[in-house]
GROMACS .gro file of N, CA and C in nm:
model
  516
    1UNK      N    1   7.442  12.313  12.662
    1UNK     CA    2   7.452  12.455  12.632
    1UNK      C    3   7.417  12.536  12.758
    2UNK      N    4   7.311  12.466  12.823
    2UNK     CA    5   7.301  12.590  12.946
    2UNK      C    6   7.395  12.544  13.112
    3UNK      N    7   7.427  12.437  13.064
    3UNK     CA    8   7.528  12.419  13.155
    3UNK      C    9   7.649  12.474  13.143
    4UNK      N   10   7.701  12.509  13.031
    4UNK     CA   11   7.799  12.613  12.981
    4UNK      C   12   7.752  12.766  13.055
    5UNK      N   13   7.663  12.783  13.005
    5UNK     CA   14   7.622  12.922  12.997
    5UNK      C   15   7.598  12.961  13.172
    6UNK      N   16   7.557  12.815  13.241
    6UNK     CA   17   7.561  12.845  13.365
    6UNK      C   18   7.732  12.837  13.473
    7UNK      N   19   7.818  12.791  13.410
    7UNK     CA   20   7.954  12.750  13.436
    7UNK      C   21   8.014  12.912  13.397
    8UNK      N   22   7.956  12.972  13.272
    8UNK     CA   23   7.968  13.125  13.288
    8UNK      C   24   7.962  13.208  13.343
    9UNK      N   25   7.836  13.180  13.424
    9UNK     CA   26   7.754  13.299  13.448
    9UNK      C   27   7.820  13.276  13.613
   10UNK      N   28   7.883  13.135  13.638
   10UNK     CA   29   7.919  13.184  13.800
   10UNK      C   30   8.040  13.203  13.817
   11UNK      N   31   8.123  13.157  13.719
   11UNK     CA   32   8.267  13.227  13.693
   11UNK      C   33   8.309  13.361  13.674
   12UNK      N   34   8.217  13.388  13.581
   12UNK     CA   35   8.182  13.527  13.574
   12UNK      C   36   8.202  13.639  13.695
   13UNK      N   37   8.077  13.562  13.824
   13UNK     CA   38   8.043  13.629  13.956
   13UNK      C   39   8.139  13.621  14.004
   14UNK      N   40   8.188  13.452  14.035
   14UNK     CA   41   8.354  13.475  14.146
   14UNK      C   42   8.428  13.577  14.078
   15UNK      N   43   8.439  13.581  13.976
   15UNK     CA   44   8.571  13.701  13.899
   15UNK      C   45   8.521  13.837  13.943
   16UNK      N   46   8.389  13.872  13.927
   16UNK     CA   47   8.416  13.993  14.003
   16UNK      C   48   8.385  14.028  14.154
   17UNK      N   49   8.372  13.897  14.214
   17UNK     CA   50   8.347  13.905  14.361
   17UNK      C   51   8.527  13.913  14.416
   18UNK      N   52   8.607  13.839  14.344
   18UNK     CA   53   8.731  13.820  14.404
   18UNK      C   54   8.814  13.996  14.335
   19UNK      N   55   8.764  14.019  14.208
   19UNK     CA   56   8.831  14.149  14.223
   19UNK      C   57   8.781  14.262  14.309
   20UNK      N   58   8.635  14.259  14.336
   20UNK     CA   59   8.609  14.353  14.479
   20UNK      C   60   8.695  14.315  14.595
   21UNK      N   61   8.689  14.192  14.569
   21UNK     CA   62   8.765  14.139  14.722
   21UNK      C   63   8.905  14.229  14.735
   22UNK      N   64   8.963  14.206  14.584
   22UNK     CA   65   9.142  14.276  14.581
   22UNK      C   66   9.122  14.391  14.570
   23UNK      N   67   8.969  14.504  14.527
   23UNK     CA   68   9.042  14.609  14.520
   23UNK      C   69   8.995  14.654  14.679
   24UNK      N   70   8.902  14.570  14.743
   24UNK     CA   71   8.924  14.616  14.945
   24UNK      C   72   9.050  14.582  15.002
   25UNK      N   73   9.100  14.480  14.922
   25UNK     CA   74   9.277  14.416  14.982
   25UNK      C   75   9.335  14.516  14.927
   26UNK      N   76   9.350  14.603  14.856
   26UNK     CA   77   9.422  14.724  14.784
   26UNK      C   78   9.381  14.849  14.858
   27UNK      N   79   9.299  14.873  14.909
   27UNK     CA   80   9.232  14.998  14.947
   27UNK      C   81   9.285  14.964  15.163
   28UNK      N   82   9.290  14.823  15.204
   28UNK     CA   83   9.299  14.820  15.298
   28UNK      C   84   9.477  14.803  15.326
   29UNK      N   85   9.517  14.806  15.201
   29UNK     CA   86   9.675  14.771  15.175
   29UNK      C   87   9.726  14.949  15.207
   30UNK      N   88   9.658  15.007  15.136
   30UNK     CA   89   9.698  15.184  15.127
   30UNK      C   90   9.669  15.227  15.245
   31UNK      N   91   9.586  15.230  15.320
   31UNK     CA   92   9.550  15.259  15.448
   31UNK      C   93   9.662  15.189  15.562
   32UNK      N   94   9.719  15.067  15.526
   32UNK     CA   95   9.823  15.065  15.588
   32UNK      C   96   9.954  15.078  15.575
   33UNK      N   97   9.990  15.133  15.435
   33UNK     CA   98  10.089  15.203  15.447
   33UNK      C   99  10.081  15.320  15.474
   34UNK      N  100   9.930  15.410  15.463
   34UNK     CA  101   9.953  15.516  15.512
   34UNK      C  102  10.026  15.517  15.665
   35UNK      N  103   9.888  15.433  15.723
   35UNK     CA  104   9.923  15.410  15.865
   35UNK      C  105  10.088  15.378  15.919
   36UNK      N  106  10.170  15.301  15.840
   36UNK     CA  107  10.273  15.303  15.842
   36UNK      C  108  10.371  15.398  15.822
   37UNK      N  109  10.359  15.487  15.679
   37UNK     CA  110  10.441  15.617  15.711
   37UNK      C  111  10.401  15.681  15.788
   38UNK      N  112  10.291  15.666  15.891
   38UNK     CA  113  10.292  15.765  16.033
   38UNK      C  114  10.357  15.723  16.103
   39UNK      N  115  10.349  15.644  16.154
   39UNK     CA  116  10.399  15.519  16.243
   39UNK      C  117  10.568  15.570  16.212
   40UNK      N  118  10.642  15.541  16.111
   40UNK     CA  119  10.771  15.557  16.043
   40UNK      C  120  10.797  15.695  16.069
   41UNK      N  121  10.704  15.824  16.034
   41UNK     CA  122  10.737  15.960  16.096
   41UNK      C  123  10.774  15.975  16.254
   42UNK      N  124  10.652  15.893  16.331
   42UNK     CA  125  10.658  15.895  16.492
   42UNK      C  126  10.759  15.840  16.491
   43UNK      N  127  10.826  15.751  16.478
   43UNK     CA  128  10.977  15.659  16.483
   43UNK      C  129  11.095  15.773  16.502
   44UNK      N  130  11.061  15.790  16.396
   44UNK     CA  131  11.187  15.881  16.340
   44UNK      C  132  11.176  16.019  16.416
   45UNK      N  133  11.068  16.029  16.455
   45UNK     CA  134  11.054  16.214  16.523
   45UNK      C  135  11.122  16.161  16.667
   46UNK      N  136  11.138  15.993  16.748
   46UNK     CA  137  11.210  15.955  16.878
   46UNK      C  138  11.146  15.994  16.920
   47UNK      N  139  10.953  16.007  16.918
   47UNK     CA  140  10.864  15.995  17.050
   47UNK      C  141  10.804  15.886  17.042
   48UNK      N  142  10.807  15.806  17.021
   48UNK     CA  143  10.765  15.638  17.108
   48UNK      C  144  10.864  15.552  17.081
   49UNK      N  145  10.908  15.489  17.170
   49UNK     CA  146  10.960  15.361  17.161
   49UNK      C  147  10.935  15.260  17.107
   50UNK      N  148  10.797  15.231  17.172
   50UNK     CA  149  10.695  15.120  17.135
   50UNK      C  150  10.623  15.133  16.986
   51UNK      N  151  10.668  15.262  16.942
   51UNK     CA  152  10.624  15.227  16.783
   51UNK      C  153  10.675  15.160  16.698
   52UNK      N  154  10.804  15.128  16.739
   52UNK     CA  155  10.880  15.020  16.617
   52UNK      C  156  10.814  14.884  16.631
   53UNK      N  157  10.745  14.781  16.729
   53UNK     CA  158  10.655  14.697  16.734
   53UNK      C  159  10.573  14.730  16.639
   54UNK      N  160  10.442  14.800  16.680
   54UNK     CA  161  10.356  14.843  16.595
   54UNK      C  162  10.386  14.830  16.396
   55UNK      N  163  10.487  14.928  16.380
   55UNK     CA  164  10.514  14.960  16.237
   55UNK      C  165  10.541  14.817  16.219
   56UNK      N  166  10.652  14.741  16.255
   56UNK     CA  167  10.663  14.581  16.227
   56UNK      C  168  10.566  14.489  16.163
   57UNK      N  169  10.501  14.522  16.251
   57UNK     CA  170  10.349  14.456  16.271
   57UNK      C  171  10.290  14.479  16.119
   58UNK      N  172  10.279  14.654  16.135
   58UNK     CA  173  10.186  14.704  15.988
   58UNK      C  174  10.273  14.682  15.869
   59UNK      N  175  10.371  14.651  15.863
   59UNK     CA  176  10.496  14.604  15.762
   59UNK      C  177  10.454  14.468  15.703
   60UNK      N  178  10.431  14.399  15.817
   60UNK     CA  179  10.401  14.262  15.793
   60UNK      C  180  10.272  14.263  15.755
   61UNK      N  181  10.190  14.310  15.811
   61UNK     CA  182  10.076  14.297  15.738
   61UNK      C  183  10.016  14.345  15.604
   62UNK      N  184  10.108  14.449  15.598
   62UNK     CA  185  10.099  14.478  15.474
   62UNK      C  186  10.158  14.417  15.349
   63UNK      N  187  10.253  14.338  15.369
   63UNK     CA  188  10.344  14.291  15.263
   63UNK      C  189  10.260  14.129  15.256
   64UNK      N  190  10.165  14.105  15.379
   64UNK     CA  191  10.066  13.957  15.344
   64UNK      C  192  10.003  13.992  15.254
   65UNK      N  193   9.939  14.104  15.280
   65UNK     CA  194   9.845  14.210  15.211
   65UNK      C  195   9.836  14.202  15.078
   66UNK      N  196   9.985  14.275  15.040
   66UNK     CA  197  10.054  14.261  14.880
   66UNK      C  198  10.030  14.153  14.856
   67UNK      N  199  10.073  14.045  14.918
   67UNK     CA  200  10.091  13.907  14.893
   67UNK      C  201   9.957  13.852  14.807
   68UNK      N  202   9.822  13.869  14.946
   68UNK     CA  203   9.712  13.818  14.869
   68UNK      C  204   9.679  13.886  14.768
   69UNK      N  205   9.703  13.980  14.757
   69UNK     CA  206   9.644  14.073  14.648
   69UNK      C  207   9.716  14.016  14.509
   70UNK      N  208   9.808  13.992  14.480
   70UNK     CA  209   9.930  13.929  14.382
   70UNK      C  210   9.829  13.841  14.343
   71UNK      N  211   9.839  13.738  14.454
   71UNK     CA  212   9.750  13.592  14.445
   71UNK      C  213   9.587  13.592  14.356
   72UNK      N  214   9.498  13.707  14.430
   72UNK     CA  215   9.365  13.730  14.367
   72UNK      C  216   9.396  13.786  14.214
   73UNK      N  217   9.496  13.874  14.204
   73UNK     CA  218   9.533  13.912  14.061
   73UNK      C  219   9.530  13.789  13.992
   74UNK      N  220   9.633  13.687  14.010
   74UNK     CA  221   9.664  13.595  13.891
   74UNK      C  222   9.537  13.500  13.907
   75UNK      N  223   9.453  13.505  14.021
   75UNK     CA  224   9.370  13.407  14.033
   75UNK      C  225   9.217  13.434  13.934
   76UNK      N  226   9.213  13.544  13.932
   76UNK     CA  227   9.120  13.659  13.835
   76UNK      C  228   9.188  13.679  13.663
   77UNK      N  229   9.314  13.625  13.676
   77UNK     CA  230   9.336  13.648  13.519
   77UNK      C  231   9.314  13.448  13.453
   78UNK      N  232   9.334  13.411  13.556
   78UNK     CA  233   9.312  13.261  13.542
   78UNK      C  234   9.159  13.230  13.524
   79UNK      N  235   9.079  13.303  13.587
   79UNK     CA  236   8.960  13.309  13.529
   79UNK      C  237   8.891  13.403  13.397
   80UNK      N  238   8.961  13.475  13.441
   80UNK     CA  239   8.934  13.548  13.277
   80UNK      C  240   8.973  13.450  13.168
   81UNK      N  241   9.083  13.356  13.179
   81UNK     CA  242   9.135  13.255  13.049
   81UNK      C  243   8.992  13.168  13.050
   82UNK      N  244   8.997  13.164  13.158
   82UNK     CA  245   8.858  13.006  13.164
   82UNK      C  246   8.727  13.069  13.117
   83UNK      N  247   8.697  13.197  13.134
   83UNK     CA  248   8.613  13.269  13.075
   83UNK      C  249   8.593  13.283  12.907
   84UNK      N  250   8.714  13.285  12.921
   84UNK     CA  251   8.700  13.313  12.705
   84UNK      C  252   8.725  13.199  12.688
   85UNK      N  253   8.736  13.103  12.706
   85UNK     CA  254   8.769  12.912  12.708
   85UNK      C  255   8.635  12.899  12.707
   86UNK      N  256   8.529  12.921  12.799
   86UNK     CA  257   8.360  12.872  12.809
   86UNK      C  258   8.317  12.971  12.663
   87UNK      N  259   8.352  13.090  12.634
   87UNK     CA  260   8.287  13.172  12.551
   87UNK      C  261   8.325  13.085  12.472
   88UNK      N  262   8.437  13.060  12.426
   88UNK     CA  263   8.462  13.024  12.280
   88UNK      C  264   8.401  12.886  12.301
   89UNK      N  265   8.395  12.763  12.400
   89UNK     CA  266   8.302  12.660  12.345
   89UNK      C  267   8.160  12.684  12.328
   90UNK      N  268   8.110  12.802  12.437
   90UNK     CA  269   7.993  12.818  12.401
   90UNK      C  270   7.978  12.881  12.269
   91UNK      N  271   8.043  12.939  12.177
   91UNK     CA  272   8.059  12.958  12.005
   91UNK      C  273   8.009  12.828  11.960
   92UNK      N  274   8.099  12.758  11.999
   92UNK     CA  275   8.137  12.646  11.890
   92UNK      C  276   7.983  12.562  11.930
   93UNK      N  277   7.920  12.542  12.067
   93UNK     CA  278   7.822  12.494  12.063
   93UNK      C  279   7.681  12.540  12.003
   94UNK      N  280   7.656  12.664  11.967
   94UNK     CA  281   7.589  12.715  11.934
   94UNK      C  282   7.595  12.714  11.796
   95UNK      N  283   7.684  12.730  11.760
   95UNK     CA  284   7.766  12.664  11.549
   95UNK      C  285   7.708  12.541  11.541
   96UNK      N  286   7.684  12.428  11.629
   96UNK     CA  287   7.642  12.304  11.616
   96UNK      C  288   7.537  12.294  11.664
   97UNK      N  289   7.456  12.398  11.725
   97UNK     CA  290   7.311  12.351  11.735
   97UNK      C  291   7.253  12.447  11.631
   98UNK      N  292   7.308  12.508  11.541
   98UNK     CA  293   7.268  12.609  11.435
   98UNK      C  294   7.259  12.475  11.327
   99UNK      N  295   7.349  12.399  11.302
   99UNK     CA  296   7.390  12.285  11.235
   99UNK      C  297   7.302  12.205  11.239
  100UNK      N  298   7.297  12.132  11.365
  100UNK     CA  299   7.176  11.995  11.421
  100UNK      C  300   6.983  12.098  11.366
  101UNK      N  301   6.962  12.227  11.417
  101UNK     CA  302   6.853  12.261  11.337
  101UNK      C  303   6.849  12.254  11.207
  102UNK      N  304   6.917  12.316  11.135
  102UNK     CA  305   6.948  12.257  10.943
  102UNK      C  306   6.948  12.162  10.912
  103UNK      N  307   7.011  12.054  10.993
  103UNK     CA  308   6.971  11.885  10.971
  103UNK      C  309   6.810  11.858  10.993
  104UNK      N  310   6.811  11.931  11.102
  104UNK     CA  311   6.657  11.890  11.130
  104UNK      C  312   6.576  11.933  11.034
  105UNK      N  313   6.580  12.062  11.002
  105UNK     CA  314   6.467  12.147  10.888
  105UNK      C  315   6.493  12.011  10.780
  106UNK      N  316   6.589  12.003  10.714
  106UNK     CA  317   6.624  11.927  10.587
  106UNK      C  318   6.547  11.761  10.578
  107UNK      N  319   6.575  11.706  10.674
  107UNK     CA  320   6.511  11.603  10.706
  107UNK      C  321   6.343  11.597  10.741
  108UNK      N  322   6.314  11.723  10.831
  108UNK     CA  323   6.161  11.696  10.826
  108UNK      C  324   6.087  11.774  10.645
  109UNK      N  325   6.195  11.799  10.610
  109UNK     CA  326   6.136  11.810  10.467
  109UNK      C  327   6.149  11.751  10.371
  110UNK      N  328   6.212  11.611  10.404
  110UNK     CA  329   6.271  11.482  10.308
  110UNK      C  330   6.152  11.424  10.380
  111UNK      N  331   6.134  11.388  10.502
  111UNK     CA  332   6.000  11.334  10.563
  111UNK      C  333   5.890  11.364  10.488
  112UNK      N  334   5.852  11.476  10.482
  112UNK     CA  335   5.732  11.521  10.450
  112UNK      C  336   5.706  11.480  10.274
  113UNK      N  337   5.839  11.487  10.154
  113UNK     CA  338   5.790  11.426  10.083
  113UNK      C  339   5.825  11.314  10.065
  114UNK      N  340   5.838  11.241  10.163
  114UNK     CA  341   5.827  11.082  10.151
  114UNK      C  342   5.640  11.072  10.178
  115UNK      N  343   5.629  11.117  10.280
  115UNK     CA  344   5.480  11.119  10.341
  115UNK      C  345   5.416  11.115  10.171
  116UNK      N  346   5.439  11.266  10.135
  116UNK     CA  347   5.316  11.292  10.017
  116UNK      C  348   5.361  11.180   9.886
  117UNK      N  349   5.467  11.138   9.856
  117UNK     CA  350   5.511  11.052   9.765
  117UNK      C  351   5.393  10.887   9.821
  118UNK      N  352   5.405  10.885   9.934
  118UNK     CA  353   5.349  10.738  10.025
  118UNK      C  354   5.226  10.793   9.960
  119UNK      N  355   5.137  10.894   9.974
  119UNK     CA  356   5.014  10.925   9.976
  119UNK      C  357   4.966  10.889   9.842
  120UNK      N  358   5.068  10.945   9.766
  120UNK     CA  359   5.044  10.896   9.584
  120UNK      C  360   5.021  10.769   9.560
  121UNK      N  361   5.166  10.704   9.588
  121UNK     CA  362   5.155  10.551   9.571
  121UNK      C  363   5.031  10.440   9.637
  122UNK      N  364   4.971  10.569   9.784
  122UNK     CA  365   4.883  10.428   9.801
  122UNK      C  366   4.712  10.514   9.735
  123UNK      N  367   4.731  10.612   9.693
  123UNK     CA  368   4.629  10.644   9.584
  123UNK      C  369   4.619  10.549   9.513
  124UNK      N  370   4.754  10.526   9.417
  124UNK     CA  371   4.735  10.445   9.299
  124UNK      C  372   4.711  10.320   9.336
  125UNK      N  373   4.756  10.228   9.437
  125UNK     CA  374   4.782  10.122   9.513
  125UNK      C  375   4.578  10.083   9.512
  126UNK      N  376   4.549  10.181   9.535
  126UNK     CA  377   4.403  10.201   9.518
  126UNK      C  378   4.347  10.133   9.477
  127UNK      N  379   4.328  10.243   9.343
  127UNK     CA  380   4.313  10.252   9.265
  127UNK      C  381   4.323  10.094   9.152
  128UNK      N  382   4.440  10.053   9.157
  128UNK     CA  383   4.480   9.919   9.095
  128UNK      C  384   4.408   9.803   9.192
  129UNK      N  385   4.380   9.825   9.268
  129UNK     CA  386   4.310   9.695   9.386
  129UNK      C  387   4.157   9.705   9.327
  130UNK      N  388   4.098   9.853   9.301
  130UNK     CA  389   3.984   9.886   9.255
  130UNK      C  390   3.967   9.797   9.092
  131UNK      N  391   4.054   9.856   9.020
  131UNK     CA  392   4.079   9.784   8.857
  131UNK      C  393   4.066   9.638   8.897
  132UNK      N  394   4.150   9.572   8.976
  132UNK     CA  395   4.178   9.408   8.997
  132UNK      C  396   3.978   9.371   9.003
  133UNK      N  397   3.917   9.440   9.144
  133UNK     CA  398   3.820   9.420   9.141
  133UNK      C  399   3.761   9.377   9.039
  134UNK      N  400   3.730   9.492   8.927
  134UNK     CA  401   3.628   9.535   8.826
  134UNK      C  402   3.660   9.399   8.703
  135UNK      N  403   3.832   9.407   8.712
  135UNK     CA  404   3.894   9.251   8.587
  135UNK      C  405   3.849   9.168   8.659
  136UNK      N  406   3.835   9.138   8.758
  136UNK     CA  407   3.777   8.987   8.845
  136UNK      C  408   3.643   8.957   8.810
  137UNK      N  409   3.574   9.119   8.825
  137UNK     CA  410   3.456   9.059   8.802
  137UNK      C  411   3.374   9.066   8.645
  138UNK      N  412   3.471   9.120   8.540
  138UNK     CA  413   3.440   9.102   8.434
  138UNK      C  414   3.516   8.967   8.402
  139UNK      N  415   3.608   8.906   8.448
  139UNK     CA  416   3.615   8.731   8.424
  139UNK      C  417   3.523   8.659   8.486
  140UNK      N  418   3.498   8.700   8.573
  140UNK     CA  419   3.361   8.587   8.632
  140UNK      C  420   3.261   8.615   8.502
  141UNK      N  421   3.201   8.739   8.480
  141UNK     CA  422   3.125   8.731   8.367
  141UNK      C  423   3.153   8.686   8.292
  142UNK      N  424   3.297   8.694   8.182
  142UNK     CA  425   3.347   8.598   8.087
  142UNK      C  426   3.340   8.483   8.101
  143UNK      N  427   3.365   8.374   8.254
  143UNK     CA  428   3.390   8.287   8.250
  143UNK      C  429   3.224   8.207   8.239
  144UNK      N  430   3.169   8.301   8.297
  144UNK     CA  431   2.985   8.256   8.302
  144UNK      C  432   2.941   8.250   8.130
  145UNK      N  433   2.965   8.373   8.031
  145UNK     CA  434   2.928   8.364   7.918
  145UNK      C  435   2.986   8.228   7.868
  146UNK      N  436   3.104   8.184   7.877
  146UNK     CA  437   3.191   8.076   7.824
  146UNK      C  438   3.091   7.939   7.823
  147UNK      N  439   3.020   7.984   7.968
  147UNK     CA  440   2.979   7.849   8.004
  147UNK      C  441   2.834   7.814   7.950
  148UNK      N  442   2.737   7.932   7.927
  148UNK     CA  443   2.654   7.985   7.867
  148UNK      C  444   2.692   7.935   7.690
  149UNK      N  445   2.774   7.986   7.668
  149UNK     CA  446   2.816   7.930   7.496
  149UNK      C  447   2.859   7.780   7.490
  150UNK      N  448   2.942   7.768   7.560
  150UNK     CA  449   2.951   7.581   7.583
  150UNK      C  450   2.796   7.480   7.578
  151UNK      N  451   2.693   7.532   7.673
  151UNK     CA  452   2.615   7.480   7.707
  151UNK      C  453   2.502   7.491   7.571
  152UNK      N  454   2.546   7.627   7.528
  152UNK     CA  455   2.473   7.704   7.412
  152UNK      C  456   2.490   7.574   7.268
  153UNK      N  457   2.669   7.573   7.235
  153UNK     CA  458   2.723   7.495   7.149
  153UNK      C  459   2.693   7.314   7.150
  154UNK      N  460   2.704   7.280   7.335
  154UNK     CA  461   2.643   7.137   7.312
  154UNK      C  462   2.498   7.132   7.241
  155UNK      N  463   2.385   7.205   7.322
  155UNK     CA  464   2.253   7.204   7.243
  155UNK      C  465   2.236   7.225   7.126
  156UNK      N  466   2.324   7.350   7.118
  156UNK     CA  467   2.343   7.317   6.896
  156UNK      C  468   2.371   7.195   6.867
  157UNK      N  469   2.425   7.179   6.884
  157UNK     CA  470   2.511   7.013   6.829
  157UNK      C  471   2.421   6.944   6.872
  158UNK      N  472   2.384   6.903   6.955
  158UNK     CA  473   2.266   6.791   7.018
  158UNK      C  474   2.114   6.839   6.884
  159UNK      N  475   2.102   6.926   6.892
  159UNK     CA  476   1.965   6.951   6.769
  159UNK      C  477   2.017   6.955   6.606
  160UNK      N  478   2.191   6.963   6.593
  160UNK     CA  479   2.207   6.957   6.483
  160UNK      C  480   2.213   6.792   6.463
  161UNK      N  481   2.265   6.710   6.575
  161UNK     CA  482   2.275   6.579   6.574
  161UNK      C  483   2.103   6.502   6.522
  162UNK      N  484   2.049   6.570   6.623
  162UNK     CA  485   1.877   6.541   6.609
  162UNK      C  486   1.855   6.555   6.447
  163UNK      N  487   1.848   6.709   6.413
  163UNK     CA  488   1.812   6.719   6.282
  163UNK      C  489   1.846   6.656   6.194
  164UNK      N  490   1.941   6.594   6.160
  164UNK     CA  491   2.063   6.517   6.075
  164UNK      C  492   2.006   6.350   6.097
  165UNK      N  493   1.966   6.296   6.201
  165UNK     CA  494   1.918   6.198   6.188
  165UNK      C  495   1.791   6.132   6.123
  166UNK      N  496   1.698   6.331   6.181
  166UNK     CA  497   1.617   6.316   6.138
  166UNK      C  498   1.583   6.305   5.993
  167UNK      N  499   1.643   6.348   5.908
  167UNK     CA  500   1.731   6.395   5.785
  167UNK      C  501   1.740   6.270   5.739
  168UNK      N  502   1.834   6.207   5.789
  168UNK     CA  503   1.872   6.088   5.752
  168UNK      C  504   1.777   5.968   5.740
  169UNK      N  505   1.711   6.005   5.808
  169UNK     CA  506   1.568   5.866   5.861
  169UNK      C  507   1.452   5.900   5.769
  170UNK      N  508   1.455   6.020   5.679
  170UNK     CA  509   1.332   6.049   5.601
  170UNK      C  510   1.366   6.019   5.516
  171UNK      N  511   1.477   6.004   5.450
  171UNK     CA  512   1.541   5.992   5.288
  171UNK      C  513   1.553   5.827   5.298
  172UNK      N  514   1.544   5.746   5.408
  172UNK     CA  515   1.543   5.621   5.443
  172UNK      C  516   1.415   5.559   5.345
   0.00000   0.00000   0.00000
């Protein structure tokens, strides 16, 4: 974009450096035709000889004159095309960095609730690692009571075994 804008800005300058240039090639063009219809009066009034050289001369130089001047014209409208050629891409680039920001806004705001969505999930993510804890360690307790009642249930049985014999051995 600012390489555009700088491809402008010096196209721009030559365009109006070269039309100063044509309107001094225009202004130095009039001055010699003035100079020439003098020149063309002295001719014609048959007091110098040596003025028909001269006028030649300013003839010719003047009609180079025309010449470049023609040349800087079309060379200045050729830049004026290339001028509205940079304007209009610089449009179109500026339409697409209007574009690429809207992508951007849109996306860092799909970002952002991915972020806070992540933030939830590893709340809960937590949270459930916390629960796993607390079930782990209420099975260790379960598994300790189990073992506690096992140990509980053999000694029953071992004193109901006892009693029962004993039972048995008195009625003997």
């Amino acid at each position: 974009l600012s390489e555009l804008q700088r491809r402008e800005g010096a196209l721009r300058q030559e365009l109006a450096e070269r039309e100063r240039h044509g309107e001094e090639q225009a202004a130095r063009a009039a001055q010699l035709e003035r100079e020439l219809a003098a020149l063309r009066r002295q001719r014609h009034a048959g007091e110098h000889e040596t003025v028909r050289p001269l006028a030649d001369a300013l003839e010719a130089a003047a009609e180079r004159h025309g010449a470049e001047r023609t040349r800087l014209e079309a060379a200045a409208e050729r830049h004026r095309g290339e001028c509205d050629r940079l304007e209009v891409e610089l449009r179109r680039a500026l339409r697409a960095s209007e574009d690429l920001q809207g992508q951007h806004m849109r996306l860092e705001s799909s970002v952002q609730n991915h972020v806070q969505r992540n933030a939830v999930l590893e709340g809960k993510h937590a949270q459930l690692e916390a629960s796993e804890r607390v079930n782990a360690s209420r099975l260790a307790d379960l598994e300790s009571l189990c073992i506690q009642l096992e140990t509980s249930e053999q000694h029953h049985a071992a004193r109901h075994a006892e009693l029962r014999r004993l039972r048995t051995g008195s009625q003997v």
